[in-house]
PDB file of C-alpha atoms in Angstrom:
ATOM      1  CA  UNK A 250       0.000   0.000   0.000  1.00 45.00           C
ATOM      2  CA  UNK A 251       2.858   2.578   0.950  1.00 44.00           C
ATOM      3  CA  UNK A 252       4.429   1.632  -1.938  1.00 46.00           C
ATOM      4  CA  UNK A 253       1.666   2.526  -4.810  1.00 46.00           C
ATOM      5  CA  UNK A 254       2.127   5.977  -4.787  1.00 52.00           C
ATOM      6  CA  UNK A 255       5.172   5.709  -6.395  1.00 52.00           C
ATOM      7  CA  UNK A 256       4.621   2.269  -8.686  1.00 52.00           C
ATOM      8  CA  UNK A 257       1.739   3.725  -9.919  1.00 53.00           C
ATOM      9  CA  UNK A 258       4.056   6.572 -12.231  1.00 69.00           C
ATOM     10  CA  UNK A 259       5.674   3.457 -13.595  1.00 80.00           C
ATOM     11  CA  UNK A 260       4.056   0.151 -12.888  1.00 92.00           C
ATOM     12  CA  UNK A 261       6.679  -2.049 -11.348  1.00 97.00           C
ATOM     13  CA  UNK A 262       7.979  -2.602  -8.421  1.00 97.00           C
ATOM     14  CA  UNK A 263      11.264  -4.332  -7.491  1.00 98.00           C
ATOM     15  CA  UNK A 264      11.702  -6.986  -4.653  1.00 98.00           C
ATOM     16  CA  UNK A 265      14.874  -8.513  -3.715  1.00 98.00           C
ATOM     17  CA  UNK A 266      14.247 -12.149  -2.464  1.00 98.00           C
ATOM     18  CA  UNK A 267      16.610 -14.589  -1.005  1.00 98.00           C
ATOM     19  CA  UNK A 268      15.513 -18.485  -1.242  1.00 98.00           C
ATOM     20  CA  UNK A 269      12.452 -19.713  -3.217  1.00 98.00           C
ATOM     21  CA  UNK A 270      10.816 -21.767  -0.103  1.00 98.00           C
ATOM     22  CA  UNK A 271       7.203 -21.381   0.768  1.00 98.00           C
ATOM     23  CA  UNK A 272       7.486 -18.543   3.314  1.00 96.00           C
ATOM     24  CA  UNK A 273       9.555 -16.405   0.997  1.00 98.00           C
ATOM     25  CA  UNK A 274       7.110 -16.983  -1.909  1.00 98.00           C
ATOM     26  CA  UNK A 275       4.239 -16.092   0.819  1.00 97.00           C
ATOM     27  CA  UNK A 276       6.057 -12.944   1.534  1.00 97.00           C
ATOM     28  CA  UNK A 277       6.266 -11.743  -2.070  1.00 98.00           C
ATOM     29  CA  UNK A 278       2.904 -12.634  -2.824  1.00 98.00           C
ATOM     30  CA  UNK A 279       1.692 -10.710   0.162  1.00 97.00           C
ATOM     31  CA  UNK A 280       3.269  -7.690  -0.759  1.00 97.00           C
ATOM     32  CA  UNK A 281       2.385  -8.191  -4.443  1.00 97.00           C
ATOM     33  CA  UNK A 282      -1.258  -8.595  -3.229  1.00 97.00           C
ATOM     34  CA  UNK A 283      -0.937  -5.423  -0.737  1.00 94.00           C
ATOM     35  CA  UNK A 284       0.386  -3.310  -4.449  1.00 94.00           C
ATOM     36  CA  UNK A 285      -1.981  -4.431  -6.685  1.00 94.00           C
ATOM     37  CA  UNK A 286      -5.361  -4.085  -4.009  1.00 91.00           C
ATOM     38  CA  UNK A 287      -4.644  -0.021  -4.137  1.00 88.00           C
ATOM     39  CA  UNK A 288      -2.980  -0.211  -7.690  1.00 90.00           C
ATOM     40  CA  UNK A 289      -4.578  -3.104  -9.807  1.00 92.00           C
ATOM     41  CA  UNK A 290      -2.299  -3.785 -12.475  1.00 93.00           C
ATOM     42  CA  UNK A 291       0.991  -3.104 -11.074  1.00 96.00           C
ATOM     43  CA  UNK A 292       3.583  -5.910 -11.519  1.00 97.00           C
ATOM     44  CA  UNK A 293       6.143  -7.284  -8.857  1.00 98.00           C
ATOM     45  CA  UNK A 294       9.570  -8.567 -10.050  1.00 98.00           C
ATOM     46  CA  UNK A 295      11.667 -10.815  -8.277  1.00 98.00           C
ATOM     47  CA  UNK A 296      15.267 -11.273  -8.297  1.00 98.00           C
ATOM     48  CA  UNK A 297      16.405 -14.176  -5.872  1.00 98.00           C
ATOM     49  CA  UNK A 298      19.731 -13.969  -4.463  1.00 98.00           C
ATOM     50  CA  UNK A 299      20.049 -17.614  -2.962  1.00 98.00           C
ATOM     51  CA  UNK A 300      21.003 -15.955   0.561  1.00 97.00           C
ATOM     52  CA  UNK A 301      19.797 -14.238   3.679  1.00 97.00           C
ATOM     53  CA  UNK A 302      22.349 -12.231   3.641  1.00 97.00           C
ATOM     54  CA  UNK A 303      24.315 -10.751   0.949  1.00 98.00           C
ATOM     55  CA  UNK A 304      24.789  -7.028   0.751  1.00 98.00           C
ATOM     56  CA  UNK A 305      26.582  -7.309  -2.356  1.00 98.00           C
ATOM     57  CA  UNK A 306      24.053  -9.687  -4.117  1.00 98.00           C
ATOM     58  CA  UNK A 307      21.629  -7.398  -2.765  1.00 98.00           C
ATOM     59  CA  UNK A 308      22.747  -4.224  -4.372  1.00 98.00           C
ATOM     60  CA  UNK A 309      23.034  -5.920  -7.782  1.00 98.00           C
ATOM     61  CA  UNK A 310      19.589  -6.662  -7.316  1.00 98.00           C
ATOM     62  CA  UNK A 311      18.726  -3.234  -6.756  1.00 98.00           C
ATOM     63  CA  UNK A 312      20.413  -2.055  -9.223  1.00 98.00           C
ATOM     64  CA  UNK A 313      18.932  -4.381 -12.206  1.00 98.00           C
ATOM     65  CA  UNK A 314      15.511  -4.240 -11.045  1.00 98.00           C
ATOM     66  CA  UNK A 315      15.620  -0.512 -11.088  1.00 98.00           C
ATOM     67  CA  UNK A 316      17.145  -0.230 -14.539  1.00 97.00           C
ATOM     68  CA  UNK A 317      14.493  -2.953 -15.791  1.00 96.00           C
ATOM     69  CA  UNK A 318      11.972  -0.339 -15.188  1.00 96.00           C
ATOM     70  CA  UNK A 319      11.309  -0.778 -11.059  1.00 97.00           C
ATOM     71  CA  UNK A 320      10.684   2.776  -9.330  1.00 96.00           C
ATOM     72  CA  UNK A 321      10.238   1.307  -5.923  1.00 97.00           C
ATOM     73  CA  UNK A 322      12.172  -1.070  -4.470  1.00 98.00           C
ATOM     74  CA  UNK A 323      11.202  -3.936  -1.487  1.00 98.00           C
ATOM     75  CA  UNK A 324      12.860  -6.439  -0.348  1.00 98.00           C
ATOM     76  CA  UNK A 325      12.792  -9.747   2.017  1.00 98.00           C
ATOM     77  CA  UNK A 326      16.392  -9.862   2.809  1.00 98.00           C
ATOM     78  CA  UNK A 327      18.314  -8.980   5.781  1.00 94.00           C
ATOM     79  CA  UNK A 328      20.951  -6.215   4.784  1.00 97.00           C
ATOM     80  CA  UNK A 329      20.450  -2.994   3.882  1.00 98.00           C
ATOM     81  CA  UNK A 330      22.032  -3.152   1.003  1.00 98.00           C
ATOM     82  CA  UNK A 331      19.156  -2.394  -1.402  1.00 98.00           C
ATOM     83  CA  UNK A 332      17.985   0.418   0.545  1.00 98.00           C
ATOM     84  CA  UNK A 333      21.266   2.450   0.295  1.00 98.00           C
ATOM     85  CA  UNK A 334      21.163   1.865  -3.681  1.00 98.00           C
ATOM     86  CA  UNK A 335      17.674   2.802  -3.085  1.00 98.00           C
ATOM     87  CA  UNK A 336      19.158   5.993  -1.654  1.00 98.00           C
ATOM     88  CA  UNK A 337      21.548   6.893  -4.198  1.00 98.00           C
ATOM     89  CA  UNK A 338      19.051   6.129  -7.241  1.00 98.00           C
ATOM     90  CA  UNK A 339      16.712   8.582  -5.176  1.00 97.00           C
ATOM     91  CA  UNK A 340      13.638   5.578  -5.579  1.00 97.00           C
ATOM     92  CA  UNK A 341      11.573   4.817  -2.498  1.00 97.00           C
ATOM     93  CA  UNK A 342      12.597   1.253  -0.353  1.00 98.00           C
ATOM     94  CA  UNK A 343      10.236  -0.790   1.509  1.00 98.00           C
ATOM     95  CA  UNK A 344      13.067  -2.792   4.033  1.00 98.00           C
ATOM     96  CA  UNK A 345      12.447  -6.114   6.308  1.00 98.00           C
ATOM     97  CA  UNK A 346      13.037  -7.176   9.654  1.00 95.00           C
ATOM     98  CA  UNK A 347      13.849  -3.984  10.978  1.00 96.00           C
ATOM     99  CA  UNK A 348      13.881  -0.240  11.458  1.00 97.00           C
ATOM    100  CA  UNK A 349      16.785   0.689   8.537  1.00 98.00           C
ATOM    101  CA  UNK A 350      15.518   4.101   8.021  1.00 98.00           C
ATOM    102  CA  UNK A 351      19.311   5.673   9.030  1.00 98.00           C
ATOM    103  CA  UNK A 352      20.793   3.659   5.771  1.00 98.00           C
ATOM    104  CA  UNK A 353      18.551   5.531   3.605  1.00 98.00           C
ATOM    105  CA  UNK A 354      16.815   8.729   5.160  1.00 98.00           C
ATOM    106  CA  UNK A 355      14.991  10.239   2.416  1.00 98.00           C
ATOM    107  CA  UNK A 356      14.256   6.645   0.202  1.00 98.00           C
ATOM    108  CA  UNK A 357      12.628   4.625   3.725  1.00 98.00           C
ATOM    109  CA  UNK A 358       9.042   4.022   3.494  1.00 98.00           C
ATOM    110  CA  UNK A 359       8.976   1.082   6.291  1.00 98.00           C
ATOM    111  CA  UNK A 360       9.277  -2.436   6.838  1.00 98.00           C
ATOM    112  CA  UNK A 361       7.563  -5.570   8.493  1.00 96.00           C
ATOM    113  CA  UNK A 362       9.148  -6.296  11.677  1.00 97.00           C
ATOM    114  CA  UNK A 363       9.109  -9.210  13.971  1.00 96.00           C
ATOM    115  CA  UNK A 364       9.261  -9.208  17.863  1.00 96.00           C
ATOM    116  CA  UNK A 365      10.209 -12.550  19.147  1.00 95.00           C
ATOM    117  CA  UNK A 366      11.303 -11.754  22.483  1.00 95.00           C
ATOM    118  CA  UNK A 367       7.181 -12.464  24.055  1.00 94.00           C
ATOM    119  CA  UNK A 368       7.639 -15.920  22.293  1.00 95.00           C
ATOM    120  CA  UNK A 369      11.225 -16.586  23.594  1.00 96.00           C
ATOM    121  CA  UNK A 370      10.201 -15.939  27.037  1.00 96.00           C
ATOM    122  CA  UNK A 371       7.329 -17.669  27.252  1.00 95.00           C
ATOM    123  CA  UNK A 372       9.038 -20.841  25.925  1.00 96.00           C
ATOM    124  CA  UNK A 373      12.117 -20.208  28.695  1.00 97.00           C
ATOM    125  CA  UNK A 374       9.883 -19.747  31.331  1.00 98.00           C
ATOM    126  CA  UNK A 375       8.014 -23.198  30.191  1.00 97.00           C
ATOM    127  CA  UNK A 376      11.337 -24.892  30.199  1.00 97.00           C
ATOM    128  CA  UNK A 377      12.855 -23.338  33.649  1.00 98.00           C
ATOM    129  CA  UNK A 378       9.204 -24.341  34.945  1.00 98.00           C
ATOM    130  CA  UNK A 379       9.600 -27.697  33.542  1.00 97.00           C
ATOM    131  CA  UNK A 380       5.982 -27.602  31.620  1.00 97.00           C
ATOM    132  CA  UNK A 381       7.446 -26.855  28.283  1.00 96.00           C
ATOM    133  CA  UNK A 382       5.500 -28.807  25.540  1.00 96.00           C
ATOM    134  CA  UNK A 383       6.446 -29.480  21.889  1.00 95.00           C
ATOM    135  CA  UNK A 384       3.529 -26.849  19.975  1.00 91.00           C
ATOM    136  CA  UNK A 385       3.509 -24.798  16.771  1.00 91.00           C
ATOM    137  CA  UNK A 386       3.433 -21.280  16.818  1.00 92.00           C
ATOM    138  CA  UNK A 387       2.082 -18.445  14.131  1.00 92.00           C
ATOM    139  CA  UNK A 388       2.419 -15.440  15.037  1.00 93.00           C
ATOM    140  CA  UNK A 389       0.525 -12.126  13.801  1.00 94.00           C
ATOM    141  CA  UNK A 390      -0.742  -9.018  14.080  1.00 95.00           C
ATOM    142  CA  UNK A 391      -3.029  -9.446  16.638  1.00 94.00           C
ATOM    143  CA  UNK A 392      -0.206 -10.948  19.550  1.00 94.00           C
ATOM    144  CA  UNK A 393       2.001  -8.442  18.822  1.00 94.00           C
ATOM    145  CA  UNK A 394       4.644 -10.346  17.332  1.00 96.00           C
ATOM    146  CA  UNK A 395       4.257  -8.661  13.562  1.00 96.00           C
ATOM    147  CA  UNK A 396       4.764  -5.109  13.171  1.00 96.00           C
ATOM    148  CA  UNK A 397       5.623  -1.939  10.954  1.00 96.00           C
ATOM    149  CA  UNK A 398       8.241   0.103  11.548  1.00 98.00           C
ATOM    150  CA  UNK A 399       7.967   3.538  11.834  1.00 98.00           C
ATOM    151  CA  UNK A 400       7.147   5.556   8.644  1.00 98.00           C
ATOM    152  CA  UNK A 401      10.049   7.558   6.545  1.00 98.00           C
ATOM    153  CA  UNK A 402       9.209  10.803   5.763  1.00 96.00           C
ATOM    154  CA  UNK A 403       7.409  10.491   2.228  1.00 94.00           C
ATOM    155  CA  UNK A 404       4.924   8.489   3.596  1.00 96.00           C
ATOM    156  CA  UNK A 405       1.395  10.852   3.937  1.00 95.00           C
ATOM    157  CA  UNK A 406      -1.023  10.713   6.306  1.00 97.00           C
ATOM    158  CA  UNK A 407      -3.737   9.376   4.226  1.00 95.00           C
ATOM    159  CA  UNK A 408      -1.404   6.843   3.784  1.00 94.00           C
ATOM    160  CA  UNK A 409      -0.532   5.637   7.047  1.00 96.00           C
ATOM    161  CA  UNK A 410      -4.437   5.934   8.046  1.00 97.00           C
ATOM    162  CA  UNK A 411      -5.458   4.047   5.412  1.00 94.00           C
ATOM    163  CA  UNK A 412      -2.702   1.021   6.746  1.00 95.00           C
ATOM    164  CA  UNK A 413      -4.175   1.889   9.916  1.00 97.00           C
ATOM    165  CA  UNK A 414      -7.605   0.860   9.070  1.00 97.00           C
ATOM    166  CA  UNK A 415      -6.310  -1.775   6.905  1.00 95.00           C
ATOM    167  CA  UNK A 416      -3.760  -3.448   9.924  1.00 96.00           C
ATOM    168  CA  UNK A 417      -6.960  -3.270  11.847  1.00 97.00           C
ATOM    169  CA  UNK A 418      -9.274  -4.970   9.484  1.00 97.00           C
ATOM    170  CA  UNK A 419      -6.525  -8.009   9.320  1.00 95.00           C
ATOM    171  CA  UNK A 420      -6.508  -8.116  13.199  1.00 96.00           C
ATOM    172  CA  UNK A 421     -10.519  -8.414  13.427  1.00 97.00           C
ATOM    173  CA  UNK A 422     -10.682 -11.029  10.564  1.00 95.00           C
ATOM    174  CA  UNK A 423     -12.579  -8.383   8.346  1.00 96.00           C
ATOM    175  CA  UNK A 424     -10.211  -8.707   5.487  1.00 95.00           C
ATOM    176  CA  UNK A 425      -7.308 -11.803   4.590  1.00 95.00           C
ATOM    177  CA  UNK A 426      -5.207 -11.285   2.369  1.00 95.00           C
ATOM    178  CA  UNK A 427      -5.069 -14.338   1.248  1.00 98.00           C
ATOM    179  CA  UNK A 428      -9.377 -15.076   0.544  1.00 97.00           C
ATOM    180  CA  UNK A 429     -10.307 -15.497  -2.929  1.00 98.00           C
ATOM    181  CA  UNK A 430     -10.379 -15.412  -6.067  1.00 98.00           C
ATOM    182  CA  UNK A 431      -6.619 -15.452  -6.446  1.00 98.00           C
ATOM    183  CA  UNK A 432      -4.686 -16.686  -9.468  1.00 98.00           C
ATOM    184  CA  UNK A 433      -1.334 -17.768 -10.185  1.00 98.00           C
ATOM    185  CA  UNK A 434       1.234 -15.883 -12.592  1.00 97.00           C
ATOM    186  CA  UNK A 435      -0.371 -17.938 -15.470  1.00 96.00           C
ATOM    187  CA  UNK A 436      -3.824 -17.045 -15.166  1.00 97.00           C
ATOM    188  CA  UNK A 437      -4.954 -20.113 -13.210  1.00 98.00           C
ATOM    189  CA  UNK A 438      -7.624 -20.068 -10.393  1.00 98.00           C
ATOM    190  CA  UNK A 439      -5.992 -21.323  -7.595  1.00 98.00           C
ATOM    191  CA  UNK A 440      -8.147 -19.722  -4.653  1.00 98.00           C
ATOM    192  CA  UNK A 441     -12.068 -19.685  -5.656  1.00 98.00           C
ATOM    193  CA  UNK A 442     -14.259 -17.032  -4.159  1.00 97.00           C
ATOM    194  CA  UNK A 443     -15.408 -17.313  -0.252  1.00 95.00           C
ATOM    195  CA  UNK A 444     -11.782 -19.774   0.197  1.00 98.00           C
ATOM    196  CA  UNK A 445      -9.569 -19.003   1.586  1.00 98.00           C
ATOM    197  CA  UNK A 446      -5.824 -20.412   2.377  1.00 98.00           C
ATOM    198  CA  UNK A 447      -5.209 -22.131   5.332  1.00 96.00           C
ATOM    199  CA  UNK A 448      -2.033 -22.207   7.734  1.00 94.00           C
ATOM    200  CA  UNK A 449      -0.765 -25.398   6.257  1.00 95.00           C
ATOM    201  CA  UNK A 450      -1.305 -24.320   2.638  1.00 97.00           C
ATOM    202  CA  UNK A 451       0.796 -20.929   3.221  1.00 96.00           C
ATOM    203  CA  UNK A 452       3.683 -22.975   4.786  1.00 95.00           C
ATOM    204  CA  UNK A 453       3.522 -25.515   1.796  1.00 97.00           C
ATOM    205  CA  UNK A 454       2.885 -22.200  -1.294  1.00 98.00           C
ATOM    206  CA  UNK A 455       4.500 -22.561  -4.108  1.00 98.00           C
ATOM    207  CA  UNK A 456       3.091 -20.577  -6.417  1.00 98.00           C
ATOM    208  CA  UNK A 457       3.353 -16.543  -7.342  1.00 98.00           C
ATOM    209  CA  UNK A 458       0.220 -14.507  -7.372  1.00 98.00           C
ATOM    210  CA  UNK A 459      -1.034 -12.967 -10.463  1.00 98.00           C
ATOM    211  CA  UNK A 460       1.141 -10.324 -11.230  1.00 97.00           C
ATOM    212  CA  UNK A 461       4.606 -11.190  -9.979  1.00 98.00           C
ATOM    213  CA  UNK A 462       7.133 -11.373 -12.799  1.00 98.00           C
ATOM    214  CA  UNK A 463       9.939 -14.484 -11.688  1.00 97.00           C
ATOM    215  CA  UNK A 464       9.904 -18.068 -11.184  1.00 97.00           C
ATOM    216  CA  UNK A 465       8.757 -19.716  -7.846  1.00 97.00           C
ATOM    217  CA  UNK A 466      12.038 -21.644  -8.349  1.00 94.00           C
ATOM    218  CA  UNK A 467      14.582 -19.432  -7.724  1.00 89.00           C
TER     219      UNK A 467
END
């Protein structure tokens, strides 16, 4: 959504990915699905690097997917490599994992950020106790553990009201992101209206949304 703004002049938006496993391909098809639901149309191009972190895999990235025609660039990678290109090409940058805004002052939008500590200490605590107890865990909006980090400064107010609202919606179960129809990159229904995907078909996706430009392969 904070990223449309600036898509919309151009139509594509870059994302730096590292491995092709189901909760990368998630990812990207999340934020694909977040660009296209206030910019229908707009494509999201991949480039995997094959690592988590890489700075200078990263800024090659950056750089080709902004020379291919990208005017924003995101990313699901852990340096902030492609934010400091980013920078220097004067393009926005949507980062990941954390607050990066000091590598690229003017270009930060924001990022999705993770607090594990609640979830570590709850699991310690269990273990010092002696009651710990094999479980799986999913964390979201709604527990805290999923976040944004704060806004850079091109990001408007009607902008960060309207993720406001939205982030809302997703913790009351008004809206999923991931409710049909949704088709893959070839056209095919893969989600019909009133589905939608379950837990255990996110952590097994292997598939790109309608609109992303790359191979679920890597």
């Amino acid at each position: 959504m904070w990223s449309t703004r600036w898509a919309s002049s151009c139509g594509t938006i870059g994302y730096v990915a590292p491995f092709a496993i189901p909760e990368v391909i998630r990812h990207a098809n999340a934020f694909a699905l977040g660009a296209q639901a206030t910019h229908p149309g707009v494509k999201v191009k991949l480039i995997w690097t094959n690592s988590w972190f890489s700075p200078d895999k990263e800024k090659k990235a950056a750089e080709s997917l902004h020379s291919s025609g990208a005017c924003v660039i995101g990313q699901n990678v852990d340096s902030p490599a492609a934010g400091q290109y980013a920078q220097s090409a004067g393009i926005p940058w949507v980062g990941y994992d954390s607050n990066a805004k000091k590598f690229a002052p003017t270009s930060w939008l924001t990022a999705a950020v993770y607090n594990w500590g609640p979830y570590y200490l709850s699991r310690v605590k269990a273990a010092m106790a002696g009651t710990w107890k094999t479980g799986f865990y999913y964390g979201n909006l709604k527990d805290g553990f999923v976040g944004i980090a704060p806004y850079g400064p091109k990001v408007k107010a009607a902008t960060k009201a309207a993720i406001a609202k939205k982030k809302a919606d997703l913790i009351s179960g008004k809206f999923y992101e991931f409710k049909g129809p949704l088709y893959d990159q070839s056209g095919k229904l893969k989600v019909p209206a009133g589905k939608s995907l379950t837990v255990n078909d996110l952590y097994a996706m292997n598939w790109l949304v309608k609109g992303v430009v790359g191979s679920p392969k890597g």
